[in-house]
Amino acid sequence: MINRLIDPDQGSISINGTAITSIDEIILRKNIGYVIQQIGLFPHMTVRENIGLVPKIEGWSHDRIEERVKELLTLVHLPPEIFMDRYPKELSGGQQQRIGLARALVMDPPLLLMDEPFGALDPLLRRQLQDEFIGIKEDIGRTIVFVTHDINEAFRLGDRIAIMHEGRIVQVGTARDLILSPADPMVAGLVGSDHLYRHLENLTVQDIMRPVSRVCLLQASTSISSAIVLMTDGGEEVAVISDGSSLSGVVWISDLLRGGRLSGTVGSYARSPPILRPDGTALSAISGMKADGDSIALVMNGEELLGIFTPDEVLRRLV
Amino acid sequence: MIDEIQTVWIRYNLTERTIEHLQIFTIALLLAITIGVATGLFLYRRRRYSPPVFSTLNAVQTFPDIALLILLIPLAGIGTVPTIIACVLYSILPIARNTYTGLISVGPELLEVGRAMGLVERDILMKIRFPLAFPMIAGGIRIAIVFTMGIVTLGGIFGAGGLGAPLQTGINLMRPDIIFVAGIWVGLLAVILDGIAGGIEAELKRRFGSW
């Protein structure tokens, strides 16, 4: 509908504020790359001719077309000298879809529509093309509207995800928005909000940490006895110790109790935990901590404490 | 045996007759291709006309060729012209039908992609539909070749010249040797031409076939 192959019955679509119905459809389409699941390479044309069809109609010179085709084939990781003159039937499904993508990019369109481009591929190949696609997406820096039925594909590839249901956009947001605050039960069911543990890869450390507002903070000079009282009253197992304005580590209540001393300050029991970046994935954070045998990590943005990350907290948040 | 064939061949000018035959054949076939492809294209553009036009062409096809030649006598007399007309009338159907079918049976995903690329209908027709219809059209032409071969021969009996003429002579003179030589030769010629057309069709299929 965005490229006006179908005109909407109701509502309107605008690109950068211009209603698409006010743009000549041929011009509109030439500015929108289009990739579909069935790929639709023209069987009677070589790879070069398939990619170069629109440039040829636009009157590009032979050399310019050839150069552009080579450039695009390199972009999609197919050596031009091998693939330029092949016919589509001489290519595998994955290669064909890469050519499909190269063809869509030939006029360097500001917008790219991809309609389930990886839907017909086997899971391994799909995964591989998704990885390549993430790279290509960065390379070309274009707006891409990517349609998929696979929510995990959306999470992996999408920066912003719009959920459509019965012809309406139900919710637009990042993976985090959709998982943690689904707009309605349908979205919750779709993204699996009640099975958050499945989303460790899609969620960041920041999403499931315990934020600093709910963290027990103690000065290093606090006496052990008052720390035990404070932590027990607050039901805290662990507290973050700061020394003046800088953080000096964390202290576990079990350490304090085991130490058996009531005099002295908590500073002497401080341990220095690993530091996590807020935008790392929860999965890599947990596996890193598991590998190092850590049971707590501080989430820091530069010098600023954002929260703490503990497996307990993760479990509580996810289940 | 060879001597007898040679005698008949020379005595009844079979070389000239063959050339004459192939001339009529070529003119008829080229006309049939032009009209047939144009008809197919026209029907593709105006699809609602296709049922009546194809019914009419089918009706022409069911008409016995000899009856058609006789019917053409009051209109075009006898000789080369009515023969060519008859050939064309018979050959339009397979060519037009295959052109039409070839043009409309292009994969919908190819048309979708073509349109989405910003191709106008003309480009889609010339760069996508037609090339992909080539093998189909060639198949239609191949059928037309066989029809035309037969009718040109028949036309010879009605004064059109070509290889039908010595056959007629053989029948009149009750000379099986002439009928035999000319008949076998016409048959061979048809097989050769069909073979060539088949080769071209296979090549087109390889080059333009969908998969």
Coordinates of C-alpha atoms in Angstrom, one line a residue:
Chain A
M1 CA 0.0 0.0 0.0
I2 CA 2.9 2.3 0.7
N3 CA 4.0 2.1 -2.9
R4 CA 0.4 2.4 -4.1
L5 CA 0.2 -1.1 -5.6
I6 CA -3.0 -1.0 -3.6
D7 CA -4.8 2.2 -2.7
P8 CA -6.2 2.4 0.8
D9 CA -10.0 2.2 1.3
Q10 CA -9.7 4.5 4.4
G11 CA -7.0 6.5 6.1
S12 CA -3.9 7.9 4.6
I13 CA -0.2 7.2 4.3
S14 CA 2.3 10.0 4.4
I15 CA 6.0 9.9 3.7
N16 CA 7.9 12.8 5.4
G17 CA 4.6 14.6 5.7
T18 CA 3.5 14.3 2.1
A19 CA 0.4 12.2 1.4
I20 CA 1.5 9.4 -1.0
T21 CA -1.7 9.9 -3.0
S22 CA -0.5 13.3 -4.0
I23 CA 2.7 11.8 -5.5
D24 CA 2.8 10.4 -9.1
E25 CA 2.8 6.7 -8.5
I26 CA 5.6 6.0 -11.0
I27 CA 7.9 8.5 -9.3
L28 CA 6.8 7.2 -5.9
R29 CA 7.7 3.7 -6.8
K30 CA 11.0 4.6 -8.3
N31 CA 11.9 6.0 -4.9
I32 CA 10.9 3.0 -3.0
G33 CA 12.9 -0.2 -3.1
Y34 CA 10.7 -3.3 -2.9
V35 CA 11.6 -6.8 -1.8
I36 CA 9.1 -9.6 -1.5
Q37 CA 9.1 -13.1 -0.2
Q38 CA 8.7 -14.7 -3.6
I39 CA 11.7 -12.6 -4.7
G40 CA 10.4 -12.2 -8.3
L41 CA 13.7 -12.1 -10.2
F42 CA 12.9 -12.0 -13.9
P43 CA 13.9 -15.5 -15.1
H44 CA 14.8 -14.4 -18.6
M45 CA 17.3 -11.8 -17.4
T46 CA 20.7 -12.3 -16.0
V47 CA 21.6 -11.0 -12.5
R48 CA 23.1 -7.9 -14.2
E49 CA 20.0 -7.3 -16.3
N50 CA 17.7 -7.8 -13.3
I51 CA 19.5 -5.3 -11.2
G52 CA 20.1 -2.9 -14.1
L53 CA 16.6 -2.9 -15.5
V54 CA 15.4 0.4 -14.0
P55 CA 18.7 2.2 -14.6
K56 CA 18.5 1.1 -18.2
I57 CA 15.0 2.4 -18.6
E58 CA 16.2 5.6 -16.9
G59 CA 18.9 5.9 -19.6
W60 CA 22.0 5.2 -17.6
S61 CA 25.1 4.4 -19.6
H62 CA 26.3 0.8 -19.9
D63 CA 29.4 1.5 -17.8
R64 CA 27.5 3.3 -15.1
I65 CA 25.1 0.4 -14.8
E66 CA 27.9 -2.1 -14.7
E67 CA 29.6 -0.2 -12.0
R68 CA 26.5 0.1 -9.9
V69 CA 25.7 -3.6 -10.3
K70 CA 29.2 -4.5 -9.1
E71 CA 28.9 -2.2 -6.2
L72 CA 25.6 -3.7 -5.1
L73 CA 26.7 -7.3 -5.6
T74 CA 29.6 -6.6 -3.3
L75 CA 27.3 -5.0 -0.8
V76 CA 25.2 -8.2 -0.6
H77 CA 28.3 -10.4 -0.4
L78 CA 28.2 -12.0 -3.9
P79 CA 31.4 -11.7 -6.0
P80 CA 30.3 -9.8 -9.1
E81 CA 32.6 -11.6 -11.5
I82 CA 30.9 -14.9 -10.6
F83 CA 27.3 -13.8 -10.4
M84 CA 26.9 -10.9 -12.8
D85 CA 26.0 -13.1 -15.8
R86 CA 24.1 -15.9 -14.2
Y87 CA 20.4 -16.5 -14.6
P88 CA 18.2 -16.6 -11.5
K89 CA 17.6 -20.4 -11.9
E90 CA 21.4 -20.9 -11.5
L91 CA 21.2 -19.4 -8.0
S92 CA 20.2 -20.8 -4.6
G93 CA 17.3 -19.3 -2.7
G94 CA 19.5 -17.2 -0.5
Q95 CA 21.5 -15.9 -3.4
Q96 CA 18.3 -15.0 -5.2
Q97 CA 17.0 -13.1 -2.2
R98 CA 20.3 -11.1 -2.0
I99 CA 20.0 -10.2 -5.7
G100 CA 16.4 -9.2 -4.9
L101 CA 17.7 -6.8 -2.3
A102 CA 20.5 -5.5 -4.6
R103 CA 17.9 -4.8 -7.2
A104 CA 15.7 -2.9 -4.8
L105 CA 18.6 -0.8 -3.8
V106 CA 19.8 0.0 -7.4
M107 CA 18.3 3.5 -7.6
D108 CA 19.5 4.2 -4.0
P109 CA 15.9 4.8 -2.8
P110 CA 15.4 6.7 0.4
L111 CA 12.8 4.1 1.5
L112 CA 12.9 0.3 1.3
L113 CA 9.9 -2.0 1.6
M114 CA 10.6 -5.6 2.5
D115 CA 7.6 -7.9 2.7
E116 CA 8.7 -11.0 4.6
P117 CA 11.9 -11.3 2.5
F118 CA 13.3 -14.2 4.5
G119 CA 10.0 -16.0 5.1
A120 CA 10.6 -18.8 2.5
L121 CA 14.2 -19.6 3.7
D122 CA 15.2 -22.4 6.0
P123 CA 15.9 -21.3 9.6
L124 CA 19.7 -21.4 9.3
L125 CA 19.9 -19.5 6.1
R126 CA 17.3 -17.1 7.4
R127 CA 19.5 -16.4 10.5
Q128 CA 22.5 -15.9 8.2
L129 CA 20.7 -13.5 6.0
Q130 CA 19.3 -11.6 9.0
D131 CA 22.8 -11.1 10.3
E132 CA 24.0 -9.9 6.9
F133 CA 21.0 -7.7 6.7
I134 CA 21.8 -6.0 10.0
G135 CA 25.2 -5.1 8.5
I136 CA 23.7 -3.9 5.2
K137 CA 21.1 -1.9 7.1
E138 CA 23.9 0.0 8.8
D139 CA 25.8 0.4 5.5
I140 CA 23.0 1.9 3.5
G141 CA 21.4 4.0 6.3
R142 CA 18.0 4.0 4.8
T143 CA 14.5 3.8 6.3
I144 CA 13.3 0.3 5.9
V145 CA 9.8 -0.9 6.4
F146 CA 10.1 -4.6 7.0
V147 CA 7.0 -6.8 7.3
T148 CA 7.3 -10.0 9.1
H149 CA 5.1 -12.5 11.0
D150 CA 8.1 -13.6 13.1
I151 CA 8.2 -11.5 16.2
N152 CA 11.7 -12.6 16.9
E153 CA 12.8 -11.4 13.5
A154 CA 11.2 -8.1 14.3
F155 CA 13.1 -7.9 17.6
R156 CA 16.4 -8.8 16.0
L157 CA 16.2 -6.5 13.0
G158 CA 13.9 -3.7 14.0
D159 CA 14.7 -0.4 15.6
R160 CA 11.0 0.5 16.0
I161 CA 8.3 -2.1 15.7
A162 CA 4.7 -1.5 14.8
I163 CA 2.2 -4.2 15.6
M164 CA -0.6 -4.3 13.1
H165 CA -3.9 -6.1 13.9
E166 CA -7.0 -6.1 11.8
G167 CA -5.7 -3.3 9.6
R168 CA -4.8 -1.0 12.5
I169 CA -1.5 -0.1 14.1
V170 CA -2.0 -1.3 17.7
Q171 CA 1.4 -0.2 19.1
V172 CA 4.6 1.2 17.9
G173 CA 7.8 1.0 20.0
T174 CA 11.1 -0.7 20.7
A175 CA 11.3 -4.3 21.6
R176 CA 11.5 -3.2 25.2
D177 CA 8.3 -1.1 25.0
L178 CA 6.4 -4.0 23.5
I179 CA 7.7 -6.6 25.9
L180 CA 7.5 -4.6 29.1
S181 CA 4.5 -2.4 28.4
P182 CA 2.3 -4.1 25.8
A183 CA -0.7 -1.9 24.8
D184 CA -3.2 -4.7 25.0
P185 CA -3.5 -8.4 25.7
M186 CA -3.1 -9.2 22.0
V187 CA 0.3 -7.5 21.9
A188 CA 1.2 -9.1 25.2
G189 CA 0.4 -12.5 23.8
L190 CA 2.2 -11.9 20.5
V191 CA 5.5 -10.7 22.1
G192 CA 5.2 -13.2 24.9
S193 CA 5.1 -10.6 27.7
D194 CA 4.3 -13.4 30.2
H195 CA 7.3 -15.3 29.2
L196 CA 9.9 -12.6 29.6
Y197 CA 12.7 -15.1 30.2
R198 CA 12.5 -15.8 26.5
H199 CA 13.5 -12.3 25.8
L200 CA 16.9 -12.1 27.4
E201 CA 18.4 -11.4 24.0
N202 CA 15.9 -8.6 23.2
L203 CA 16.1 -6.8 26.6
T204 CA 19.0 -4.7 27.8
V205 CA 20.6 -4.7 31.2
Q206 CA 18.9 -1.4 31.9
D207 CA 15.5 -3.0 31.2
I208 CA 15.7 -5.6 34.0
M209 CA 18.1 -4.1 36.5
R210 CA 17.0 -2.9 39.9
P211 CA 17.0 0.9 39.4
V212 CA 19.1 3.0 41.7
S213 CA 15.9 4.4 43.4
R214 CA 15.3 1.0 44.9
V215 CA 18.8 0.2 45.8
C216 CA 20.0 0.5 49.4
L217 CA 22.9 3.0 49.5
L218 CA 25.3 3.2 52.4
Q219 CA 28.2 5.5 53.2
A220 CA 31.5 3.6 53.7
S221 CA 31.7 5.2 57.1
T222 CA 28.4 3.7 58.3
S223 CA 28.9 1.4 61.3
I224 CA 28.4 -2.3 60.8
S225 CA 25.7 -2.4 63.5
S226 CA 23.6 0.3 62.0
A227 CA 24.1 -1.2 58.5
I228 CA 22.7 -4.5 59.7
V229 CA 19.7 -2.8 61.2
L230 CA 19.1 -0.7 58.1
M231 CA 19.5 -3.6 55.7
T232 CA 17.4 -6.0 57.8
D233 CA 14.6 -3.4 58.1
G234 CA 14.6 -2.8 54.4
G235 CA 14.8 -6.5 53.6
E236 CA 18.0 -6.0 51.7
E237 CA 20.6 -8.6 51.1
V238 CA 23.0 -6.3 49.5
A239 CA 23.8 -2.6 49.7
V240 CA 26.0 -0.3 47.5
I241 CA 28.7 1.5 49.4
S242 CA 29.8 4.9 48.4
D243 CA 32.8 6.6 49.7
G244 CA 32.0 10.3 49.7
S245 CA 30.8 10.8 46.2
S246 CA 32.5 7.8 44.5
L247 CA 31.3 4.2 44.7
S248 CA 33.6 1.8 46.6
G249 CA 31.7 -1.4 46.1
V250 CA 28.9 -3.5 47.5
V251 CA 28.4 -5.2 50.8
W252 CA 26.4 -8.4 51.5
I253 CA 24.5 -8.6 54.7
S254 CA 25.7 -12.2 55.0
D255 CA 29.3 -11.0 55.1
L256 CA 28.5 -8.6 57.8
L257 CA 26.7 -11.2 59.9
R258 CA 29.4 -13.8 59.4
G259 CA 32.1 -11.4 60.3
G260 CA 30.6 -11.3 63.8
R261 CA 31.9 -7.8 64.5
L262 CA 29.6 -4.9 65.4
S263 CA 32.3 -2.3 65.6
G264 CA 34.0 -0.9 62.5
T265 CA 32.5 0.4 59.3
V266 CA 30.9 -1.4 56.3
G267 CA 33.7 -0.1 54.1
S268 CA 35.9 -2.9 55.3
Y269 CA 33.5 -5.5 54.0
A270 CA 33.1 -3.8 50.6
R271 CA 33.7 -5.9 47.6
S272 CA 34.1 -4.6 44.1
P273 CA 31.6 -6.1 41.7
P274 CA 31.8 -6.1 37.9
I275 CA 30.4 -3.1 36.0
L276 CA 27.9 -3.5 33.2
R277 CA 26.9 -1.0 30.5
P278 CA 23.2 -0.3 30.5
D279 CA 22.7 -1.0 26.8
G280 CA 24.3 -4.5 26.7
T281 CA 21.8 -7.4 26.3
A282 CA 20.6 -9.1 29.4
L283 CA 21.7 -12.4 28.0
S284 CA 25.3 -11.5 27.6
A285 CA 25.4 -9.8 31.0
I286 CA 24.0 -13.0 32.7
S287 CA 26.4 -15.3 30.8
G288 CA 29.3 -13.0 31.6
M289 CA 28.4 -13.1 35.3
K290 CA 27.9 -16.8 35.3
A291 CA 31.3 -17.4 33.7
D292 CA 33.0 -15.2 36.3
G293 CA 31.0 -16.5 39.2
D294 CA 29.6 -13.1 40.1
S295 CA 26.3 -12.7 41.8
I296 CA 26.0 -9.0 41.5
A297 CA 27.0 -6.3 39.0
L298 CA 26.7 -2.5 39.0
V299 CA 25.1 -0.9 36.1
M300 CA 27.0 2.3 35.3
N301 CA 26.7 4.9 32.7
G302 CA 30.1 6.5 33.0
E303 CA 30.4 7.6 36.6
E304 CA 26.7 7.5 37.3
L305 CA 25.1 4.5 39.1
L306 CA 21.9 3.5 37.3
G307 CA 21.1 0.4 39.2
I308 CA 22.2 -3.1 40.2
F309 CA 21.9 -6.3 38.3
T310 CA 21.5 -9.5 40.2
P311 CA 20.2 -12.9 39.1
D312 CA 17.6 -12.8 41.8
E313 CA 16.3 -9.5 40.4
V314 CA 16.4 -10.8 36.9
L315 CA 14.3 -13.8 37.9
R316 CA 11.9 -11.6 39.8
R317 CA 11.5 -9.3 36.8
L318 CA 11.2 -12.0 34.2
V319 CA 9.0 -14.6 35.7
Chain B
M1 CA 15.2 -46.7 -57.5
I2 CA 17.4 -43.7 -57.3
D3 CA 17.2 -43.3 -61.0
E4 CA 13.5 -43.4 -61.0
I5 CA 13.3 -40.8 -58.3
Q6 CA 15.7 -38.7 -60.2
T7 CA 13.7 -39.0 -63.4
V8 CA 10.5 -38.0 -61.7
W9 CA 12.3 -35.2 -59.9
I10 CA 13.7 -33.7 -63.1
R11 CA 10.7 -34.5 -65.3
Y12 CA 8.3 -32.7 -62.9
N13 CA 10.6 -29.8 -61.9
L14 CA 10.5 -30.7 -58.2
T15 CA 13.3 -28.3 -57.4
E16 CA 11.3 -25.4 -58.7
R17 CA 8.2 -26.8 -57.2
T18 CA 9.9 -27.0 -53.8
I19 CA 11.1 -23.4 -54.0
E20 CA 7.6 -22.3 -55.0
H21 CA 6.1 -24.3 -52.2
L22 CA 8.5 -22.8 -49.6
Q23 CA 7.7 -19.3 -51.0
I24 CA 4.0 -19.7 -50.5
F25 CA 4.7 -21.3 -47.1
T26 CA 6.9 -18.5 -46.0
I27 CA 4.5 -15.7 -47.0
A28 CA 1.6 -17.5 -45.4
L29 CA 3.5 -18.2 -42.2
L30 CA 4.9 -14.6 -41.9
L31 CA 1.4 -13.2 -42.4
A32 CA 0.0 -15.7 -39.9
I33 CA 2.6 -14.8 -37.3
T34 CA 2.0 -11.1 -37.8
I35 CA -1.8 -11.4 -37.6
G36 CA -1.7 -14.1 -34.9
V37 CA 0.6 -12.2 -32.6
A38 CA -1.3 -8.9 -33.2
T39 CA -4.6 -10.7 -32.4
G40 CA -3.1 -12.2 -29.3
L41 CA -1.9 -8.8 -28.2
F42 CA -5.1 -7.1 -29.0
L43 CA -7.1 -9.7 -27.0
Y44 CA -4.7 -9.3 -24.1
R45 CA -5.4 -5.6 -24.1
R46 CA -9.2 -6.1 -24.5
R47 CA -9.8 -9.3 -22.6
R48 CA -13.5 -9.2 -22.9
Y49 CA -13.3 -9.8 -26.6
S50 CA -11.3 -12.9 -26.2
P51 CA -14.1 -15.5 -25.7
P52 CA -16.0 -14.5 -28.9
V53 CA -12.8 -14.1 -31.0
F54 CA -11.5 -17.5 -29.9
S55 CA -14.8 -19.2 -30.5
T56 CA -14.8 -17.8 -34.0
L57 CA -11.3 -18.9 -34.7
N58 CA -12.1 -22.3 -33.2
A59 CA -15.0 -22.6 -35.6
V60 CA -12.8 -21.7 -38.5
Q61 CA -10.4 -24.4 -37.3
T62 CA -13.1 -27.1 -37.3
F63 CA -13.9 -26.3 -40.9
P64 CA -12.3 -29.0 -43.2
D65 CA -9.5 -27.3 -45.1
I66 CA -10.7 -28.6 -48.5
A67 CA -14.1 -27.1 -47.9
L68 CA -12.5 -23.8 -46.9
L69 CA -10.5 -23.7 -50.1
I70 CA -13.7 -24.4 -52.1
L71 CA -15.6 -21.7 -50.2
L72 CA -12.9 -19.2 -51.1
I73 CA -13.2 -19.8 -54.8
P74 CA -16.0 -17.3 -55.3
L75 CA -14.1 -14.8 -53.1
A76 CA -10.5 -15.2 -54.3
G77 CA -10.6 -17.7 -57.1
I78 CA -8.1 -20.4 -57.2
G79 CA -4.3 -20.4 -57.0
T80 CA -1.9 -18.9 -54.6
V81 CA -4.0 -16.2 -53.0
P82 CA -6.8 -18.4 -51.6
T83 CA -4.2 -20.9 -50.5
I84 CA -2.4 -18.2 -48.5
I85 CA -5.7 -16.9 -47.1
A86 CA -6.7 -20.4 -46.0
C87 CA -3.2 -21.0 -44.4
V88 CA -3.5 -17.7 -42.4
L89 CA -7.1 -18.4 -41.3
Y90 CA -6.0 -21.8 -39.9
S91 CA -2.8 -20.5 -38.3
I92 CA -4.1 -17.5 -36.5
L93 CA -5.7 -19.6 -33.8
P94 CA -2.7 -21.4 -32.5
I95 CA -0.5 -18.3 -32.7
A96 CA -3.1 -15.9 -31.2
R97 CA -4.1 -18.3 -28.5
N98 CA -0.6 -19.0 -27.4
T99 CA 0.4 -15.4 -27.5
Y100 CA -2.6 -14.5 -25.4
T101 CA -2.0 -17.3 -22.9
G102 CA 1.7 -16.5 -22.8
L103 CA 1.1 -12.8 -22.1
I104 CA -1.5 -13.3 -19.4
S105 CA 0.2 -16.3 -17.6
V106 CA 3.2 -14.4 -16.4
G107 CA 3.8 -15.0 -12.7
P108 CA 1.9 -12.5 -10.5
E109 CA 5.0 -11.9 -8.4
L110 CA 7.0 -10.8 -11.4
L111 CA 4.3 -8.3 -12.3
E112 CA 4.1 -7.1 -8.8
V113 CA 7.8 -6.5 -8.6
G114 CA 7.8 -4.9 -12.0
R115 CA 5.1 -2.5 -11.1
A116 CA 6.7 -1.8 -7.7
M117 CA 9.9 -0.8 -9.5
G118 CA 8.0 1.9 -11.2
L119 CA 7.8 0.2 -14.6
V120 CA 4.9 1.6 -16.8
E121 CA 2.5 -0.9 -18.4
R122 CA 4.4 -0.6 -21.7
D123 CA 7.7 -1.6 -20.1
I124 CA 6.0 -4.5 -18.3
L125 CA 4.6 -5.7 -21.6
M126 CA 7.7 -5.3 -23.7
K127 CA 10.4 -6.3 -21.1
I128 CA 8.6 -8.8 -19.0
R129 CA 5.4 -10.3 -20.6
F130 CA 6.6 -10.6 -24.1
P131 CA 10.0 -12.2 -23.5
L132 CA 8.4 -14.6 -21.1
A133 CA 5.7 -15.5 -23.7
F134 CA 8.3 -16.2 -26.4
P135 CA 8.4 -20.0 -25.8
M136 CA 4.6 -20.2 -25.8
I137 CA 4.4 -18.1 -29.0
A138 CA 7.0 -20.3 -30.6
G139 CA 4.9 -23.4 -29.7
G140 CA 1.9 -21.8 -31.4
I141 CA 4.0 -21.0 -34.5
R142 CA 5.2 -24.6 -34.6
I143 CA 1.7 -25.9 -34.8
A144 CA 1.0 -23.3 -37.5
I145 CA 4.0 -24.6 -39.5
V146 CA 2.4 -28.0 -39.6
F147 CA -1.0 -26.7 -40.6
T148 CA 0.5 -24.4 -43.3
M149 CA 2.6 -27.2 -44.8
G150 CA -0.5 -29.3 -45.2
I151 CA -2.7 -26.5 -46.7
V152 CA 0.0 -25.3 -49.1
T153 CA 0.2 -28.8 -50.5
L154 CA -3.6 -29.0 -50.7
G155 CA -3.6 -25.6 -52.4
G156 CA -1.3 -27.0 -55.1
I157 CA -4.2 -29.2 -56.2
F158 CA -6.2 -26.0 -56.6
G159 CA -3.7 -24.4 -58.9
A160 CA -1.5 -22.7 -56.4
G161 CA 1.7 -24.4 -57.6
G162 CA 4.2 -25.8 -55.1
L163 CA 4.5 -29.5 -54.4
G164 CA 0.7 -30.0 -54.5
A165 CA 0.9 -29.6 -58.3
P166 CA 3.0 -32.8 -59.1
L167 CA 0.8 -34.7 -56.7
Q168 CA -2.3 -33.5 -58.7
T169 CA -0.5 -34.5 -61.9
G170 CA 0.2 -38.0 -60.4
I171 CA -3.4 -38.4 -59.4
N172 CA -4.6 -37.3 -62.9
L173 CA -2.2 -39.5 -64.7
M174 CA -2.6 -42.3 -62.2
R175 CA 1.2 -42.4 -61.7
P176 CA 2.0 -43.8 -58.2
D177 CA 5.7 -43.0 -58.7
I178 CA 5.1 -39.3 -58.9
I179 CA 2.7 -39.4 -56.0
F180 CA 5.2 -41.4 -54.1
V181 CA 8.2 -39.1 -54.7
A182 CA 6.3 -35.8 -54.2
G183 CA 4.3 -37.1 -51.3
I184 CA 7.4 -38.5 -49.4
W185 CA 9.3 -35.2 -50.1
V186 CA 6.4 -33.0 -48.8
G187 CA 6.3 -35.2 -45.7
L188 CA 10.1 -35.0 -45.2
L189 CA 10.0 -31.3 -45.7
A190 CA 7.3 -30.9 -43.0
V191 CA 9.3 -33.0 -40.6
I192 CA 12.5 -31.0 -41.2
L193 CA 10.7 -27.6 -40.8
D194 CA 9.0 -28.9 -37.6
G195 CA 12.3 -30.1 -36.3
I196 CA 13.9 -26.7 -36.9
A197 CA 10.9 -25.0 -35.2
G198 CA 11.2 -27.4 -32.3
G199 CA 14.9 -26.6 -31.9
I200 CA 14.1 -22.9 -31.8
E201 CA 11.3 -23.4 -29.4
A202 CA 13.5 -25.5 -27.1
E203 CA 16.2 -22.7 -27.2
L204 CA 13.6 -20.1 -26.4
K205 CA 12.3 -22.2 -23.5
R206 CA 15.8 -22.5 -22.1
R207 CA 16.5 -18.8 -22.5
F208 CA 13.1 -17.3 -21.6
G209 CA 11.3 -20.2 -19.8
S210 CA 10.1 -19.5 -16.3
W211 CA 12.0 -22.2 -14.6

